[in-house]
Short mmCIF file of C-alpha atoms (C1' of nucleotides) in Angstrom, two decimals:
data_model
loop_
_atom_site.label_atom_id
_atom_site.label_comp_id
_atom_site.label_asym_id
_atom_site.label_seq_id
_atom_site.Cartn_x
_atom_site.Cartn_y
_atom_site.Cartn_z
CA UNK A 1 0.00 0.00 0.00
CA UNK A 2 2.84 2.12 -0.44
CA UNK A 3 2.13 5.38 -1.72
CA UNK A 4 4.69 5.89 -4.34
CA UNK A 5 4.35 2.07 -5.90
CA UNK A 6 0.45 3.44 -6.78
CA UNK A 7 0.48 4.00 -10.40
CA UNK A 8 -1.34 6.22 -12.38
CA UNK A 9 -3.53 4.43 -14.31
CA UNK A 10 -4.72 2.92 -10.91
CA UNK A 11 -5.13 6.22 -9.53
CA UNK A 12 -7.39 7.06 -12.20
CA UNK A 13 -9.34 3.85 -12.11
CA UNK A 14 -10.10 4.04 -8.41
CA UNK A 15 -12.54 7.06 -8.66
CA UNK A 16 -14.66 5.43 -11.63
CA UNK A 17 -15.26 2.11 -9.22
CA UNK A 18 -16.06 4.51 -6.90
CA UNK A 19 -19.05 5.90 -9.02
CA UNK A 20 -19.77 3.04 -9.98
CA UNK A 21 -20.56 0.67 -6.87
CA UNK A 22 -22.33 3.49 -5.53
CA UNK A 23 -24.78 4.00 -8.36
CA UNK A 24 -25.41 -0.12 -8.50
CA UNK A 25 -28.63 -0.23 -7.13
CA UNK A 26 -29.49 -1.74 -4.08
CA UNK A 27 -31.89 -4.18 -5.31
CA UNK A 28 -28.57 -6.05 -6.80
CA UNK A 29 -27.39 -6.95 -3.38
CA UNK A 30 -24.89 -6.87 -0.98
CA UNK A 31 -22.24 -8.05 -3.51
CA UNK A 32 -20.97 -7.57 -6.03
CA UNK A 33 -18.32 -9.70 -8.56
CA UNK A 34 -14.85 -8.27 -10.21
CA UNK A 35 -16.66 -9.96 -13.51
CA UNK A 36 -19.14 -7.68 -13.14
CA UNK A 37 -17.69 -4.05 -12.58
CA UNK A 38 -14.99 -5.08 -15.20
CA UNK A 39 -17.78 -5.40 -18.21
CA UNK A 40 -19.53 -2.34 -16.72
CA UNK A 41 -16.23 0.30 -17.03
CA UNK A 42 -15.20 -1.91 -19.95
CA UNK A 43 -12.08 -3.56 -18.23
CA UNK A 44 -10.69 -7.41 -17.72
CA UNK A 45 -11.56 -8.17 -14.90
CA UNK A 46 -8.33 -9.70 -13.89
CA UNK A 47 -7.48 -6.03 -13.24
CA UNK A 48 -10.13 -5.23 -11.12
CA UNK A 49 -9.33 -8.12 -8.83
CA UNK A 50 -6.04 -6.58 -8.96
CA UNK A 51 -6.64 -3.30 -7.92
CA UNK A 52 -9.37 -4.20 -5.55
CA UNK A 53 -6.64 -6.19 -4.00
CA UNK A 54 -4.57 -3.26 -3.73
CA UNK A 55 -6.72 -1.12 -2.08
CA UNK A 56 -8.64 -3.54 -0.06
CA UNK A 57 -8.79 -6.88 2.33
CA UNK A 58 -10.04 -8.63 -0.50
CA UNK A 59 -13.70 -10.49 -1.27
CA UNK A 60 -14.79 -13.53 -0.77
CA UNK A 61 -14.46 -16.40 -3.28
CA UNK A 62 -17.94 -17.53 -4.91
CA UNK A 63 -19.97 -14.77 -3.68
CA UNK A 64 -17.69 -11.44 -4.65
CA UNK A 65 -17.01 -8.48 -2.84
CA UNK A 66 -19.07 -6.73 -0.33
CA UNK A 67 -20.35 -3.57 -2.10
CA UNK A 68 -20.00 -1.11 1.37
CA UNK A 69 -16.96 -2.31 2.19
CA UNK A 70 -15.15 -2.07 -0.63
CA UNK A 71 -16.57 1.79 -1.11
CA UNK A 72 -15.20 2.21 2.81
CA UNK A 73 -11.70 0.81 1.68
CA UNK A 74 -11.55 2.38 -1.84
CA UNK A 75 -12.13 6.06 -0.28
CA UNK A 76 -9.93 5.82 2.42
CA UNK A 77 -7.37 4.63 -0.08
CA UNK A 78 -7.86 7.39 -1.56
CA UNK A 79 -8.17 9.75 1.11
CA UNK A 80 -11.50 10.98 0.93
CA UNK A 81 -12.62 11.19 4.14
CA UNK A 82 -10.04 13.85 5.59
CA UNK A 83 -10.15 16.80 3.12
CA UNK A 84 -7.36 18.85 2.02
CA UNK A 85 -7.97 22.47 2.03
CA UNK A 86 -6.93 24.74 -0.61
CA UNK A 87 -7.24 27.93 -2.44
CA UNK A 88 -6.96 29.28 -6.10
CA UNK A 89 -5.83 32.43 -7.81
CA UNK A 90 -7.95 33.51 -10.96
CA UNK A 91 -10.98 33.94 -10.20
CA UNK A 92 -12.24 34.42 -13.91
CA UNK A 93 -14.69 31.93 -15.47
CA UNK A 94 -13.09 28.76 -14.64
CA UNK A 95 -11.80 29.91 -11.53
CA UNK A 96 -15.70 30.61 -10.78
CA UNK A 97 -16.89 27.43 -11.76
CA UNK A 98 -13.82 25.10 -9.66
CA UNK A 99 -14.73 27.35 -6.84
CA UNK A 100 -18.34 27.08 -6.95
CA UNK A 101 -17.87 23.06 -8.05
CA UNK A 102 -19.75 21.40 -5.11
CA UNK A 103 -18.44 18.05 -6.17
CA UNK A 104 -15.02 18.69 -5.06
CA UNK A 105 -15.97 17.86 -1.44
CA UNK A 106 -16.51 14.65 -1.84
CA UNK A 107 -12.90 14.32 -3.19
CA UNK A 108 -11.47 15.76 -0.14
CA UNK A 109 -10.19 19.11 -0.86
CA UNK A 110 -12.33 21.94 0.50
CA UNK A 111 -10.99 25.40 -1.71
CA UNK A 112 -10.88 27.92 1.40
CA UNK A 113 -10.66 31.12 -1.08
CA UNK A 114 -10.14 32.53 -4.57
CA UNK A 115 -7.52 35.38 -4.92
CA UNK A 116 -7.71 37.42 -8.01
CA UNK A 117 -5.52 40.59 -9.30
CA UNK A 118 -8.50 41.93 -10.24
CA UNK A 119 -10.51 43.74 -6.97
CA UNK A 120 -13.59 43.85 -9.13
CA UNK A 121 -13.82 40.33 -8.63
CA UNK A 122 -13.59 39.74 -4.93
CA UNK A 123 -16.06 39.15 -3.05
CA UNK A 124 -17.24 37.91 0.24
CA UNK A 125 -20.77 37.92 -0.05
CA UNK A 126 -22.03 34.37 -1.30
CA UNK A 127 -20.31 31.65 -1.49
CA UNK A 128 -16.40 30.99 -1.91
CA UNK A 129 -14.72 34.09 -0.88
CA UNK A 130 -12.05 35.68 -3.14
CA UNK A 131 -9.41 38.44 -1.97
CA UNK A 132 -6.74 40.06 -3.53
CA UNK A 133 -3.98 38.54 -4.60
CA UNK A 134 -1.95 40.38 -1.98
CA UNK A 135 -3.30 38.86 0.36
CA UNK A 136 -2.19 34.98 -0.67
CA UNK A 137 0.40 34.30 1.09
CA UNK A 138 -1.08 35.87 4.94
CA UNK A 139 -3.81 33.77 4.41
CA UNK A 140 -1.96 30.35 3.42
CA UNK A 141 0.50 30.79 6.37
CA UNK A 142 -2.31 31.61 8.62
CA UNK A 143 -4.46 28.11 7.19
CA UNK A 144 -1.63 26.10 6.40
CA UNK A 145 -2.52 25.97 3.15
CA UNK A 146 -0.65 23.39 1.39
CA UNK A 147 -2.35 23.06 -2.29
CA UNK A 148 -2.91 25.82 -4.96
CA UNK A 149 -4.87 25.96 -7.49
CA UNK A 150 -3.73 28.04 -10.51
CA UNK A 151 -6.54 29.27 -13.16
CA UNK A 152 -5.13 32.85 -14.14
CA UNK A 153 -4.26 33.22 -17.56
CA UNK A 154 -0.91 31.51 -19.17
CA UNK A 155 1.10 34.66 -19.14
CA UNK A 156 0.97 35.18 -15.12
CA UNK A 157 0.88 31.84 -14.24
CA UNK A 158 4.64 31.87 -13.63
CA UNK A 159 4.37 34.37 -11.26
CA UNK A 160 0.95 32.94 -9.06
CA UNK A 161 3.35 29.98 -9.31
CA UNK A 162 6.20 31.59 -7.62
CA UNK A 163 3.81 33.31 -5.02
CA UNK A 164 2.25 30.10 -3.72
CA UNK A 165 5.69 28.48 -3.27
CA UNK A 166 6.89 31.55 -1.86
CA UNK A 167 2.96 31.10 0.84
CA UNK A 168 4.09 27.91 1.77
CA UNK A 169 2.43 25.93 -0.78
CA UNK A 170 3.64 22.58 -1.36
CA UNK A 171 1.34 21.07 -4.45
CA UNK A 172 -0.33 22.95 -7.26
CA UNK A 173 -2.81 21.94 -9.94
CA UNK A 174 -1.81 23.95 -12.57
CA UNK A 175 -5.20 24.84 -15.53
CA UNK A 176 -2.75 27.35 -17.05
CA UNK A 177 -1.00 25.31 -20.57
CA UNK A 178 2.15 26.50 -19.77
CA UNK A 179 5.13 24.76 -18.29
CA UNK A 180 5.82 26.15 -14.50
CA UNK A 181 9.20 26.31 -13.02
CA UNK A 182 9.33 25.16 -9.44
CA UNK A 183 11.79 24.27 -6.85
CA UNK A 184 12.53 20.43 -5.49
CA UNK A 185 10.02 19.29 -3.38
CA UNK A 186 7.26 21.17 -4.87
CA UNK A 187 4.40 18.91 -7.02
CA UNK A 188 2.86 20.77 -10.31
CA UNK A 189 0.08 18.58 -11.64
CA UNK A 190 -0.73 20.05 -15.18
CA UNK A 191 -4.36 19.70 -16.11
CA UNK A 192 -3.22 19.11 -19.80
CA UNK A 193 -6.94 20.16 -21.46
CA UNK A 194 -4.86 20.48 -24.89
CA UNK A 195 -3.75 17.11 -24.88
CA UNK A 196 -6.75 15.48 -23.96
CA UNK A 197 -8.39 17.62 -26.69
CA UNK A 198 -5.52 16.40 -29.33
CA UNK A 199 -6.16 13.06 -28.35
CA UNK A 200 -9.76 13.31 -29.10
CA UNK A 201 -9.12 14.71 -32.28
CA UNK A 202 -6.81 11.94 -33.32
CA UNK A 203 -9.87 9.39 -33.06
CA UNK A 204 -12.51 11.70 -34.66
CA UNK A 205 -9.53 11.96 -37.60
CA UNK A 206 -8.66 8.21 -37.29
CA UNK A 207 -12.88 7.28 -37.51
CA UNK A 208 -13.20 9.45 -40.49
CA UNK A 209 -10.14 7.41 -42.39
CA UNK A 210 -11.96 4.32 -41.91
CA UNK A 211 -15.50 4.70 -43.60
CA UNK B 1 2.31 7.79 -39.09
CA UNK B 2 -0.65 5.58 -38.61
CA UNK B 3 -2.81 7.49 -35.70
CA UNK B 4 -4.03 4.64 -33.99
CA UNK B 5 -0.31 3.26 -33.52
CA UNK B 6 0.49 6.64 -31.52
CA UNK B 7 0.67 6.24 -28.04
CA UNK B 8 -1.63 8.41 -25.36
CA UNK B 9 1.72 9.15 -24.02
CA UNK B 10 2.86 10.75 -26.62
CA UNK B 11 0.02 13.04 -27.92
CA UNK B 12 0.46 14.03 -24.25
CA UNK B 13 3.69 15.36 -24.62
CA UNK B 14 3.39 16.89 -27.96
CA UNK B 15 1.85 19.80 -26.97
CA UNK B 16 4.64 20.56 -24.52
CA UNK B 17 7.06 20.30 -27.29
CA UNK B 18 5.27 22.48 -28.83
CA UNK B 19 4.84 25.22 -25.97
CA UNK B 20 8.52 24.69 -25.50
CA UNK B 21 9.95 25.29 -28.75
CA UNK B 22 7.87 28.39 -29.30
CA UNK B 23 8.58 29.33 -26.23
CA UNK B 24 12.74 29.62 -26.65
CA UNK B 25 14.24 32.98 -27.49
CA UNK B 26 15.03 33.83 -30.98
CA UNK B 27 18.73 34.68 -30.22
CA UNK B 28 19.25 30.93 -29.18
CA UNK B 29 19.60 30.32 -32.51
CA UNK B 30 17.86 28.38 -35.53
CA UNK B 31 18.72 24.94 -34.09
CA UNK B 32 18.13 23.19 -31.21
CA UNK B 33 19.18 19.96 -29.55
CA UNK B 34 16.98 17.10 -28.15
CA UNK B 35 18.81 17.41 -25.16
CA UNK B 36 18.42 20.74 -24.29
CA UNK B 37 14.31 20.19 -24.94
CA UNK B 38 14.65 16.75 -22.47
CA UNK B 39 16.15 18.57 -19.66
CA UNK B 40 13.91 21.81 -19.84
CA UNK B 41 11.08 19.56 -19.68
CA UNK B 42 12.75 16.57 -17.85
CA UNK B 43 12.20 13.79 -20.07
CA UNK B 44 14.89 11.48 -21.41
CA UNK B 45 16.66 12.78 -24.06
CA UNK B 46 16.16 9.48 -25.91
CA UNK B 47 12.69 9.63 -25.54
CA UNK B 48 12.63 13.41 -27.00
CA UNK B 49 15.01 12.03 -30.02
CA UNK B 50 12.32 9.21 -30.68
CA UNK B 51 9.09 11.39 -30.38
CA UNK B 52 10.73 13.68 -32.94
CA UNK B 53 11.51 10.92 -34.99
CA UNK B 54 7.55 10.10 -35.15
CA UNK B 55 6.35 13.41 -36.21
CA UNK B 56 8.83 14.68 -38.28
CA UNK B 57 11.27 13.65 -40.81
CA UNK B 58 14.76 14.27 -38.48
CA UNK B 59 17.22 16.45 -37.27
CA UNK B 60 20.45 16.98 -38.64
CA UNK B 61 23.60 15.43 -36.25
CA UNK B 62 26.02 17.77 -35.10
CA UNK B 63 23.48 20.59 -35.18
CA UNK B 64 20.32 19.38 -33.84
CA UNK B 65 16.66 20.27 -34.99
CA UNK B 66 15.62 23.34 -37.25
CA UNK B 67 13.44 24.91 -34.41
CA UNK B 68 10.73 26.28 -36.77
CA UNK B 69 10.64 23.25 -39.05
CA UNK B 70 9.84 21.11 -36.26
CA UNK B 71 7.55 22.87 -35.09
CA UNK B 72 5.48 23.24 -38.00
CA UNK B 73 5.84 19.09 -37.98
CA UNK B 74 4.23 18.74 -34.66
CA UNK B 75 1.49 21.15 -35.38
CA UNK B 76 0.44 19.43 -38.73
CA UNK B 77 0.95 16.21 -37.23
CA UNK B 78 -1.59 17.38 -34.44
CA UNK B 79 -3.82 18.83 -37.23
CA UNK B 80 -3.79 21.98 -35.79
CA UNK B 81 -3.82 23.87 -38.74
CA UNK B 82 -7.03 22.07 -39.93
CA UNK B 83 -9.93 23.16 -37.33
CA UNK B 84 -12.90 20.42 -35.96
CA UNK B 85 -15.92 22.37 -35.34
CA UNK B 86 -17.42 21.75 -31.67
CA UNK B 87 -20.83 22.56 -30.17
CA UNK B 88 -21.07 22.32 -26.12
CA UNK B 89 -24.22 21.59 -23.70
CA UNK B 90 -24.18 23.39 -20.26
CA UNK B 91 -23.37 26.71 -20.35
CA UNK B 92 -22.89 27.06 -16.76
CA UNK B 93 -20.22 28.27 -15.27
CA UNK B 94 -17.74 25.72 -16.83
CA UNK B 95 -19.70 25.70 -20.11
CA UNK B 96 -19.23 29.51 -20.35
CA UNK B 97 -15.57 28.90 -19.61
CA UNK B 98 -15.01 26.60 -21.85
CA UNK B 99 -16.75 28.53 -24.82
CA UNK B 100 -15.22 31.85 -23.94
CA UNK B 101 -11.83 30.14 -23.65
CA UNK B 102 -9.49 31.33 -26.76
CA UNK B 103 -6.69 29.04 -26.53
CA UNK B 104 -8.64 26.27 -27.91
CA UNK B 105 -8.45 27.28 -31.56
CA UNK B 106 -4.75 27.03 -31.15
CA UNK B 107 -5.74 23.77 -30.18
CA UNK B 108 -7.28 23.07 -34.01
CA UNK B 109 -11.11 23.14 -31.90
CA UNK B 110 -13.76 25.77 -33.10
CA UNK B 111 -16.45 26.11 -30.64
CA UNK B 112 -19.53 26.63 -32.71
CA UNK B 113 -22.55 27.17 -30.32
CA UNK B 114 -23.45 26.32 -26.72
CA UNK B 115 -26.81 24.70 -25.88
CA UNK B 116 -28.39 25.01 -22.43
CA UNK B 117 -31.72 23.24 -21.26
CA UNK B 118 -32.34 26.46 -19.32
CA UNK B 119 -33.57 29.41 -21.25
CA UNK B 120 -32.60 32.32 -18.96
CA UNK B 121 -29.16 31.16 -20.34
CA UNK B 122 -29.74 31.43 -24.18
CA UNK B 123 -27.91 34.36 -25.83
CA UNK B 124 -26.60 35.31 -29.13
CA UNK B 125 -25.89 39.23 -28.49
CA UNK B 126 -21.84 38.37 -27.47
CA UNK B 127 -19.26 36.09 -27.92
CA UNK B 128 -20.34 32.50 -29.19
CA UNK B 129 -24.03 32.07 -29.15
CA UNK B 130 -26.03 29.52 -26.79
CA UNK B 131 -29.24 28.16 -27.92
CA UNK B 132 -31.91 25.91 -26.82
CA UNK B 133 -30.88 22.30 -25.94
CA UNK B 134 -33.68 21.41 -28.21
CA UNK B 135 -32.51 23.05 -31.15
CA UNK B 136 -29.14 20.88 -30.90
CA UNK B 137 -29.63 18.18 -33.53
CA UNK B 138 -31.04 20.62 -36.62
CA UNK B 139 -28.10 22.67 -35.59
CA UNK B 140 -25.43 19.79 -35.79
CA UNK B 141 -26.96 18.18 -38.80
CA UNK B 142 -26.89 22.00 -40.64
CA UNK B 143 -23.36 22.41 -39.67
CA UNK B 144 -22.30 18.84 -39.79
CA UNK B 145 -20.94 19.04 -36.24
CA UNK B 146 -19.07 15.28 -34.91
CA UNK B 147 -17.73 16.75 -31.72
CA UNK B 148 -19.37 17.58 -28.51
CA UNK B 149 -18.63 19.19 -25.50
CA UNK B 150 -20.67 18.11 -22.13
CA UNK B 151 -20.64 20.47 -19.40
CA UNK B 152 -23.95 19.51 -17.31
CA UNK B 153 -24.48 18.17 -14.12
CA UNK B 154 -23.57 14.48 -13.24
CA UNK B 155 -27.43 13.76 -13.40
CA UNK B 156 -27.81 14.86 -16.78
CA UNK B 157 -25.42 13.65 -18.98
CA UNK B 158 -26.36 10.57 -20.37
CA UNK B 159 -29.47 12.42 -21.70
CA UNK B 160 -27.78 14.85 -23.39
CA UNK B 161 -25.00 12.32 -24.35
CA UNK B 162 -28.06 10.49 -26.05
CA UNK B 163 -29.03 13.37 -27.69
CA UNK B 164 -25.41 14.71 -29.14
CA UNK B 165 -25.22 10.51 -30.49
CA UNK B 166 -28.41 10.85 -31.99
CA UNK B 167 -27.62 14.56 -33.45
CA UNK B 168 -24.85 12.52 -35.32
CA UNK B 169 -21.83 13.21 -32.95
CA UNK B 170 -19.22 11.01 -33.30
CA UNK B 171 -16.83 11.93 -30.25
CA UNK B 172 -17.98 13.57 -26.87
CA UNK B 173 -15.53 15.60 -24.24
CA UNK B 174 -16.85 14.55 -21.02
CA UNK B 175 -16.92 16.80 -17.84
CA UNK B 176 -19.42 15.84 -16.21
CA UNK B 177 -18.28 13.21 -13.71
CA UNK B 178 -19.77 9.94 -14.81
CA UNK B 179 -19.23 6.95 -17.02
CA UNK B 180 -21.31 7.69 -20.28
CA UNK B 181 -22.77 4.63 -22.24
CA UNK B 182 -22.77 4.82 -25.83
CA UNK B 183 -23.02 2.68 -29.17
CA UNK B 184 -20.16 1.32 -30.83
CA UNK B 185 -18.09 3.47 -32.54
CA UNK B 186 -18.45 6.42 -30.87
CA UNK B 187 -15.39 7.86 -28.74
CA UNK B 188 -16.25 9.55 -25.24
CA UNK B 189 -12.86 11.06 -23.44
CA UNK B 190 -13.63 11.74 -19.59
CA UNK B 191 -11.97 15.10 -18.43
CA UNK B 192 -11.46 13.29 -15.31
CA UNK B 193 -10.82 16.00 -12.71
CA UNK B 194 -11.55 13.64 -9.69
CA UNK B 195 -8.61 11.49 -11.10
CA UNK B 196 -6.28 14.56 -11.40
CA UNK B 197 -7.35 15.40 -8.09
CA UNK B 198 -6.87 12.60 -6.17
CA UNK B 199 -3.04 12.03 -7.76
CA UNK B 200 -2.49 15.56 -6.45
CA UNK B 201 -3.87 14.67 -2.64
CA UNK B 202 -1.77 11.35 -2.97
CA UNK B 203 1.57 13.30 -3.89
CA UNK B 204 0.61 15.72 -0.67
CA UNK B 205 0.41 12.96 1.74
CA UNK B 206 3.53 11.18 0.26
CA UNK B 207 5.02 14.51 0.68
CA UNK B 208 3.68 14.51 4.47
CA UNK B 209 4.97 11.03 5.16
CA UNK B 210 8.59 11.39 4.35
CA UNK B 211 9.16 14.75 6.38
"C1'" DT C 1 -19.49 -32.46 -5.01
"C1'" DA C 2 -19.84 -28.96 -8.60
"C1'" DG C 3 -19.60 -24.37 -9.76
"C1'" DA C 4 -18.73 -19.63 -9.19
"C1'" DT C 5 -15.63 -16.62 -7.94
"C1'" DT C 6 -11.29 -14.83 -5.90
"C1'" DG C 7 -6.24 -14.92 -5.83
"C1'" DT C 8 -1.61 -15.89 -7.79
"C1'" DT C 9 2.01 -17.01 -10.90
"C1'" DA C 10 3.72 -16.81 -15.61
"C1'" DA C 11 3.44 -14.73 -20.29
"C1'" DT C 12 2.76 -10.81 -23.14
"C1'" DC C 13 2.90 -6.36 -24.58
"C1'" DG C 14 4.30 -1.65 -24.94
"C1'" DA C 15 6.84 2.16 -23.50
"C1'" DT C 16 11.10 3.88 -21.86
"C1'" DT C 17 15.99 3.72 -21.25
"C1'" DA C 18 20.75 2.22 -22.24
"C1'" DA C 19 24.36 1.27 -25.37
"C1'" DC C 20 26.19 1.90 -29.51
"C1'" DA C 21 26.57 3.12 -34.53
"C1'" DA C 22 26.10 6.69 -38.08
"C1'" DT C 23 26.64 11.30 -39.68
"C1'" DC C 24 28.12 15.84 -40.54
"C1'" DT D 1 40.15 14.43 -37.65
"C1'" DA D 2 37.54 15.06 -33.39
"C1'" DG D 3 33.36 16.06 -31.35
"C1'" DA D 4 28.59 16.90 -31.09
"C1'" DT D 5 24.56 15.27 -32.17
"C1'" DT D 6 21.08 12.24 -34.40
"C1'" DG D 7 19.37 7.54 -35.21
"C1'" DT D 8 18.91 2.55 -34.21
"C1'" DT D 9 19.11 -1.81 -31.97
"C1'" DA D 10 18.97 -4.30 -27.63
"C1'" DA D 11 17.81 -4.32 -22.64
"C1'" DT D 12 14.82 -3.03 -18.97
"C1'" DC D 13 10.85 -2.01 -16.72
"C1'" DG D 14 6.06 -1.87 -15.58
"C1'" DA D 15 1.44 -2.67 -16.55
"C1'" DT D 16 -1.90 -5.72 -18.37
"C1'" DT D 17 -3.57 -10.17 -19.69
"C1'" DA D 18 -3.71 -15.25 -19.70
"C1'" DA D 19 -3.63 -19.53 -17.38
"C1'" DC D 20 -4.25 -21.87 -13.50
"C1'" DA D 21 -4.78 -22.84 -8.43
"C1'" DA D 22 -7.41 -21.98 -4.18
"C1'" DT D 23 -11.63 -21.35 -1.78
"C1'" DC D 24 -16.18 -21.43 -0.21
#
DNA sequence: TAGATTGTTAATCGATTAACAATC
DNA sequence: TAGATTGTTAATCGATTAACAATC
């Protein structure tokens, strides 16, 4: 269960079994078989016994795995149930809508605050409250904020980089398509929309080869 | 060349290339070496060498890659220079995001319309227009759209994924949080933020653990 | 017992890296 | 020629799949 020996790909199954044994319904029972989730997310279902088996005490030959439990181990696996708090500069459109996002809850980060440049757009009224940007780095010492999220525009995202290091801030999930430049020990997770865009492209241009 | 032989892998790292090499200063010269594009973005220098190798037609030894040349490579390799037209349901605050976003035609991805279920949302005064939900299939037949965009809550995507499969879409950009069924042959790419997420929180408490 | 299902060990596959050859 | 760099072939590594054993 060591951290580090996670991969990836794992990382990004775990939150689709997640959705899915909690939308089986209940009428299905208790349990429920690797077989079964595999065909569902489209996976073999050698895998899924294998990464159920990572992240849990395992099920029970002939019958499957108990449905609760497994939820139970898979989220605190993954952390869920102690949240992470953070906060994110750029409070433009996207910044908005991640701050206003309800959903992120249940993945355990709680965004604190939104910090913007801009003083039109903070607020404190409803909702997420966003500050100036000057204000960052008093409020993520006085938290202990530890994660940043970065949705300013590619051309200052260097420098909201460099400010949330300079907070304290040890992990950022970076929406800007630019490279950042940070020191050892610092995380930058880059939420890559163009390549996941490209990729897309590639099958709608592979598809239209075909016919 | 053949598409479907390209790794996800490397259509991820394309794009960085790409920000990269446009990125270095004109007085660095014409030419530029795979290794000094591995260790700016610290991949092997191998690797770099061999991904240029797939998209373009080489380098020259001694004095590396003509910068512009390659670059031009990439981008047609990519198809960025020929645009997909796009049309998005749920302009919320994401969905407004997304459609006001400009970096995306870079990207080779024209954003025709926006569709919304709820009226109070419809506009075609500024920027890209939004329109009924229920005018979305004359409006993708008329304009021969294959590419959709879903921005709506968790509950109701699959409806409107139904409805962009029977407009004639033939690949969907998920961002609503849950696994889509669809018919053969058509491609749905999850924008899996929940995934991204959770990597993020894991590097944090890895982080945590060693100190 | 027979059968369904989990768990494990070995084989495959693909991507990355290492070592070396080719080129200007 | 020597040296820098590309290009290629072989080795490694990790993830997935296949085959089989274990269990209830």
């Amino acid at each position: 269960m060591e951290i580090n020996k996670v991969s990836k790909a794992l990382l990004a199954r775990l939150p689709r079994y997640l959705e899915h044994l909690k939308a089986v319904p209940m009428e299905n029972g208790d349990y429920i078989s690797s077989a079964t989730v595999a065909s569902a997310l489209g996976l073999g279902h050698v895998l899924v016994r294998k990464d159920f088996a990572k992240v849990s005490d395992g099920g029970h030959p002939k019958t499957g795995y108990l449905r609760r439990e497994l939820i139970v181990d898979i989220e605190s696996f993954l952390g869920y149930n102690n949240t992470t708090d953070a906060v994110l500069v750029g409070a433009g459109r996207l910044g908005q809508a991640l701050l206003d996002y309800p959903g992120f809850e249940g993945y355990g980060m709680n965004v604190r605050a939104g910090f913007d440049v801009n003083e039109y757009l903070c607020h404190t009224a409803e909702g997420k409250p966003v500050y100036p940007v000057s204000e960052l780095e008093r409020f993520c010492r006085e938290h202990g904020i530890l994660m940043g999220i970065i949705t300013v525009p590619a051309e200052q995202a260097q420098k909201v980089c460099d400010g949330m290091v300079a907070a304290g801030i040890k992990v950022i999930w970076n929406f800007a398509s630019v490279h950042l430049t940070v020191p050892g020990g610092i995380v930058v997770q880059n939420e890559n929309l163009a390549a996941s865009l490209t990729e897309l492209r590639m099958h709608l241009r592979a598809q239209l080869h075909e016919i």
